[in-house]
Coordinates of C-alpha atoms in Angstrom, one line a residue:
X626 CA 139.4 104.7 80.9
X627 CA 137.8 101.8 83.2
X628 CA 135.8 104.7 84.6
X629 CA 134.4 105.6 80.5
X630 CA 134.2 101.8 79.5
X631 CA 131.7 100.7 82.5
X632 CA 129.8 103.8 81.7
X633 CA 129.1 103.0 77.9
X634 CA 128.4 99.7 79.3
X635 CA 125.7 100.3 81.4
X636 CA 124.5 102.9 78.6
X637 CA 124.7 100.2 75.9
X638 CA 122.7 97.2 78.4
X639 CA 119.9 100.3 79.1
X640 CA 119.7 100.5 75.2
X641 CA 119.4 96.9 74.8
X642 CA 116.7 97.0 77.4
X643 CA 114.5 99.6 76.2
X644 CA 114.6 97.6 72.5
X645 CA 114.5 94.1 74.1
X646 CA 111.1 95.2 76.1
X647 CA 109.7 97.2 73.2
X648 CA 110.1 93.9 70.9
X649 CA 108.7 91.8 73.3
X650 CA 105.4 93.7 74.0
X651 CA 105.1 94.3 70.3
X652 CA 104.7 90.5 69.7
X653 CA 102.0 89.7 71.9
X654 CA 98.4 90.3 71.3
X655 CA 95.2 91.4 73.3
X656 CA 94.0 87.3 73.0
X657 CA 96.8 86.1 73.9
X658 CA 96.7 87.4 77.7
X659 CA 92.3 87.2 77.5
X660 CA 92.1 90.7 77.2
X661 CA 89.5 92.0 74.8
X662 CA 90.7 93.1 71.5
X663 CA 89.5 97.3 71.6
X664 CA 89.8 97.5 67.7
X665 CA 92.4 98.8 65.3
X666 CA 95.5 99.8 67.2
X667 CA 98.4 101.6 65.6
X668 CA 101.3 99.8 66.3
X669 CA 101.1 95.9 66.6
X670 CA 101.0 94.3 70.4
X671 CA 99.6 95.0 73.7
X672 CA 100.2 99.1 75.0
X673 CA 102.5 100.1 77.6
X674 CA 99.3 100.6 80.0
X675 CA 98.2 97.4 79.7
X676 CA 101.3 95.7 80.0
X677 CA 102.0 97.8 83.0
X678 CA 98.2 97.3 84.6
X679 CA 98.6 93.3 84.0
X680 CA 101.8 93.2 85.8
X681 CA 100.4 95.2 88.7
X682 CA 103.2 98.0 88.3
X683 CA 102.5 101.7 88.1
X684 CA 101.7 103.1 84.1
X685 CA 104.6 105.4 84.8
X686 CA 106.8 103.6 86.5
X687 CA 107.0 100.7 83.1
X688 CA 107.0 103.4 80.8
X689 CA 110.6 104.6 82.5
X690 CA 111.6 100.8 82.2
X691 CA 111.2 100.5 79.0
X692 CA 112.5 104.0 77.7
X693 CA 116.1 102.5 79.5
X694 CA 115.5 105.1 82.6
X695 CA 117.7 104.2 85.7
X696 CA 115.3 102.9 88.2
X697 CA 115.5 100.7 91.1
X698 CA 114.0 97.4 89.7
X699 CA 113.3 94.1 91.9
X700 CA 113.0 90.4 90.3
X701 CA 109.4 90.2 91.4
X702 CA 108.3 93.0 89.7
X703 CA 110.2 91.5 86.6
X704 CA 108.7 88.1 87.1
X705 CA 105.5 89.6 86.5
X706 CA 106.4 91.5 83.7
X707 CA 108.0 88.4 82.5
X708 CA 104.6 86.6 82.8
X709 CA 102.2 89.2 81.2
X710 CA 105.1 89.4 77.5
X711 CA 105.1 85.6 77.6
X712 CA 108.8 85.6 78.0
X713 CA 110.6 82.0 78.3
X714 CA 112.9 80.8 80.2
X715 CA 115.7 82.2 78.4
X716 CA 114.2 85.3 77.8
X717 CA 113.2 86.0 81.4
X718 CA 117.0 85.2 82.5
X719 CA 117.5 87.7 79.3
X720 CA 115.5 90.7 81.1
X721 CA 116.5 90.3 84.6
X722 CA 120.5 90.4 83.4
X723 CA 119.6 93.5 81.1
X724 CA 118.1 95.1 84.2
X725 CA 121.3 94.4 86.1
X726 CA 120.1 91.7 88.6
X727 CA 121.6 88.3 88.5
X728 CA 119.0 85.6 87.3
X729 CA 117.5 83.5 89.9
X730 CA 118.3 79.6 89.5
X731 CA 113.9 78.7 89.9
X732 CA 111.1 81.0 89.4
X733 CA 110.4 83.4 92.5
X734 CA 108.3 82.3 95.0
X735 CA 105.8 84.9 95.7
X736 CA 106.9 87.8 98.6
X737 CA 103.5 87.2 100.7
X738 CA 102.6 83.2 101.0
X739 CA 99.0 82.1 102.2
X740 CA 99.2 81.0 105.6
X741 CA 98.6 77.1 105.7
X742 CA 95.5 76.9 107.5
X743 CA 94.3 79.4 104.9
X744 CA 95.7 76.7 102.2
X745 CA 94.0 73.9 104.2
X746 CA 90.7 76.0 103.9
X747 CA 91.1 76.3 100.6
X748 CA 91.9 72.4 99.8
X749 CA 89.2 71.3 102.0
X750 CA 86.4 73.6 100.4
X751 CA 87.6 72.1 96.9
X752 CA 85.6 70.8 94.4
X753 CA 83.9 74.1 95.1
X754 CA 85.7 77.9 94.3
X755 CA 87.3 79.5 96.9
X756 CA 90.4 82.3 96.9
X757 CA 91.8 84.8 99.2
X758 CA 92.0 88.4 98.5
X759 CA 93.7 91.3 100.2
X760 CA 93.0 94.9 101.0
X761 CA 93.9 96.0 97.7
X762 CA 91.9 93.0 95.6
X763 CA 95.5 91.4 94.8
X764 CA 94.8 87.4 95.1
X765 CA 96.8 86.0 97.3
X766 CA 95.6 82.2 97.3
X767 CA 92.9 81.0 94.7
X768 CA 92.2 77.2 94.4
X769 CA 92.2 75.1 91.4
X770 CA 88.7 75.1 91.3
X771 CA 88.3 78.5 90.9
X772 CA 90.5 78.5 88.5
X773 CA 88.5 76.1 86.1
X774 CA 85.2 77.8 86.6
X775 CA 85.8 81.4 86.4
X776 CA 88.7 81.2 84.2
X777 CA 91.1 82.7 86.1
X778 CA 95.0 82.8 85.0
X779 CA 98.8 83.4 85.8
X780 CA 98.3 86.7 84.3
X781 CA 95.4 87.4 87.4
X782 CA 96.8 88.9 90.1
X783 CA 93.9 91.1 91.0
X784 CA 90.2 90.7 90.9
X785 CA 89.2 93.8 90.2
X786 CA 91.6 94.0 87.3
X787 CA 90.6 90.7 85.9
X788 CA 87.0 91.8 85.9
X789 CA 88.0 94.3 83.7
X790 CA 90.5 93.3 81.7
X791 CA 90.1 89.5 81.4
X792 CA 88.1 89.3 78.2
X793 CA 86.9 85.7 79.2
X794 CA 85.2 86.8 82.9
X795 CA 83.0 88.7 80.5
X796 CA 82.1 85.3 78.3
X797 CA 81.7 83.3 81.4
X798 CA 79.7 85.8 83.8
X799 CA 76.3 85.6 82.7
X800 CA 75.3 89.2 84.0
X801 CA 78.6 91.0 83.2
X802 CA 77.3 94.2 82.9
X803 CA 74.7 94.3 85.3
X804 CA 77.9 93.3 88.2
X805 CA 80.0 95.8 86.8
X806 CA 78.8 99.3 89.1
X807 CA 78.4 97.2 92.2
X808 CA 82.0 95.3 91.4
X809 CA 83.4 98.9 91.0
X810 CA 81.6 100.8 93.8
X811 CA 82.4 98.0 96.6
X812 CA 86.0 98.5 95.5
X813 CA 85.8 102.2 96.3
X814 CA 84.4 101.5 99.9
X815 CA 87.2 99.1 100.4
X816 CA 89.7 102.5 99.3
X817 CA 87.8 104.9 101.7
X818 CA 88.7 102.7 104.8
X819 CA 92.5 103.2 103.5
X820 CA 92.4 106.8 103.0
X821 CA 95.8 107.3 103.4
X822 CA 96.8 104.7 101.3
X823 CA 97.7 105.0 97.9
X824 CA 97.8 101.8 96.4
X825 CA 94.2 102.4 95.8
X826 CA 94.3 105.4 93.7
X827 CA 97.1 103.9 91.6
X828 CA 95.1 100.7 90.9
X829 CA 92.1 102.9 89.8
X830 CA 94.2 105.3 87.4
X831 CA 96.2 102.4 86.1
X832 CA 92.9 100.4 85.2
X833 CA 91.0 103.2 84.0
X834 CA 93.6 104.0 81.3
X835 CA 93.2 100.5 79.9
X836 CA 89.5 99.8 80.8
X837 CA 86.6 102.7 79.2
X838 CA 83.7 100.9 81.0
X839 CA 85.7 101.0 84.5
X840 CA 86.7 104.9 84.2
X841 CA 83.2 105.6 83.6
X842 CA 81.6 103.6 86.3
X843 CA 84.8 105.2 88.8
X844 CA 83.9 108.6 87.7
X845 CA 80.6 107.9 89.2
X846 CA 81.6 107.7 92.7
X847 CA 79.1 105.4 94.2
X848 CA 80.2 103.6 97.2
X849 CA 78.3 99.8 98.4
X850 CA 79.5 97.1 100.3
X851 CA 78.5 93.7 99.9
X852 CA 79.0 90.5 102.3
X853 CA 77.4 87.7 100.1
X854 CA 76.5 87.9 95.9
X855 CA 75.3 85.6 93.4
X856 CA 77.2 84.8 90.6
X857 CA 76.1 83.0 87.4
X858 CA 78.4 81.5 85.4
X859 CA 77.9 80.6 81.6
X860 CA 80.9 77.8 81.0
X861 CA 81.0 76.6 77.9
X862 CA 82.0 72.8 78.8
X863 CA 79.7 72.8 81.7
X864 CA 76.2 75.1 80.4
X865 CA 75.3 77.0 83.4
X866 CA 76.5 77.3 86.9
X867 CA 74.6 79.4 90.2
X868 CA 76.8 80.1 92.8
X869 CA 76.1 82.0 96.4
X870 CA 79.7 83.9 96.7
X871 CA 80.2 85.0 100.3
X872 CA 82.8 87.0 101.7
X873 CA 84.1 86.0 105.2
X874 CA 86.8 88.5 106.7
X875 CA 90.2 87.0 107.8
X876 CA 90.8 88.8 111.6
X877 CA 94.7 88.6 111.2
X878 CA 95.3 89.7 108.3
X879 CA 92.9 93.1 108.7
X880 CA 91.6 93.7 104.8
X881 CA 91.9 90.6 103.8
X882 CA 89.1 88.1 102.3
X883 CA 88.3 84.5 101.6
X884 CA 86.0 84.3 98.6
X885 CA 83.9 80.8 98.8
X886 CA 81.3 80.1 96.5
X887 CA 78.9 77.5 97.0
X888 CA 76.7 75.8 94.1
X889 CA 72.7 76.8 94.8
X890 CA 70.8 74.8 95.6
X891 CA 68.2 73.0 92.9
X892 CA 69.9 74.4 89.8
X893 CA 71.6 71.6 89.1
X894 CA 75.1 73.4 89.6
X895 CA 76.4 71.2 92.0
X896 CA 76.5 68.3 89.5
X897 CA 77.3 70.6 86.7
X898 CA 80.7 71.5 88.6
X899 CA 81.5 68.0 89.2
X900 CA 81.3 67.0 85.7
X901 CA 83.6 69.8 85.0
X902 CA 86.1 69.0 87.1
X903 CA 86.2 65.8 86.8
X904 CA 87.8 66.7 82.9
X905 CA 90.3 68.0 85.0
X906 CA 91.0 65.1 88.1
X907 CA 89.3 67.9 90.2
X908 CA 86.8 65.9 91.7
X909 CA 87.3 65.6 95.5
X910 CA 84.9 62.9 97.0
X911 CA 82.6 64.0 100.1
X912 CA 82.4 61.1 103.1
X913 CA 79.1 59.6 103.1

């Protein structure tokens, strides 16, 4: 009998996941996660792929969680999930005791931590942009000033991704669609140095499901790498901003990037992106 009762148990708390997920999607929006809105959709809420491509999890792999399959699940994973269906407090601890973990008492600390010179780097480069960036694109460190300008997000975990999906990158980079192939075919030259590694491929499918202008560019297979770019910015409480984006390598962590991005010179971005983050007690003072 104990043996039949912890098995309807664990049937009834899968059942009670599968609904508790499938509500939760259903009440958040394209806008609300700055994705762009595709049109009429047939049932209300964001799609399985997208939540699934936001929360940096495979499209098959939240499709089992949600239909109540019995997979191995990790509080991570469910933290990001948590993120991209707006879930509260409550709600998180909610999802992670449906899914048979024990809530944690704060929110997780993320598994792979900038190292603190990295941090430093990143503090002392500020009021300009700067972030970090790993083999696969995932952002590992991104400072507050790169948050303001390019509008960047809990819900960003990966840059390529964001490109794509973040429906304000497209409002704010002036020359969206002119960046869009080279964006796409660097990221494929960043894949074919990792040929055996899959991570790659499962980013591209995952996106390309959600994101009609990625899968056709992909489908193109060009290849380019790039050291250095220029990025213009359209902000709307700050007109617009010229940065020189350049690319240095980090040596011990092999893949990995910092992103810094420095105002050019006699465009008037340099006082632009003071103003702007100033609004936001961003401002930090240079000696002399």
């Amino acid at each position: 009998m104990a043996s039949a009762h912890s098995s309807l148990s664990h049937d009834g708390r899968r059942t009670e996941l599968r609904e508790f997920l499938r509500s939760r999607r259903a009440r958040v929006s394209p806008g609300d996660v700055q994705m762009p809105d595709s049109g009429r959709r047939r049932t209300p809420g964001l799609r399985r792929e997208e939540v699934a491509v936001l929360a940096g999890v495979g499209v098959s792999w939240y499709t089992w969680l949600e239909q109540g399959r019995d997979i191995k699940v990790s509080g991570q994973v469910l933290d990001a999930i948590a993120r991209v269906l707006l879930l509260g407090s409550a709600e998180r601890a909610h999802l992670y005791r449906l899914a048979g973990l024990n809530p944690p008492p704060a929110p997780s600390v993320p598994s792979v931590e900038p190292s603190p010179e990295v941090r430093r780097l990143l503090e002392a480069w500020a009021p300009r942009p700067g972030y970090v960036r790993d083999r696969h694109w995932n952002f590992t460190a991104v400072n507050d000033a790169a948050r303001v300008v390019f509008g960047y997000h809990e819900n960003d975990h990966n840059c390529l991704v964001s490109f794509f999906t973040n429906a304000r990158q497209r409002v704010l980079n002036q020359h969206w669609a002119e960046a869009a192939p080279d964006v796409t075919a660097a990221f494929r030259a960043d894949a074919a140095r990792y040929p055996d590694d899959p991570e790659f491929g499962r980013i591209a499918a995952d996106l390309a499901a959600v994101s009609p202008e990625f899968a056709e560019l992909w489908a193109r297979h060009d290849v380019a790498e790039h050291t250095s770019a220029v990025k213009a910015i359209d902000h709307p409480d700050a007109g617009t901003m010229i940065f020189d984006a350049t690319l240095l390598p980090l040596p011990e962590h092999p893949g990995h990037h910092l992103v810094l991005h420095n105002p050019r010179p006699g465009t008037g971005t340099q006082q632009r992106l003071e103003s702007l983050l100033r609004q936001h007690s961003l401002v930090v003072p240079h000696p002399g």
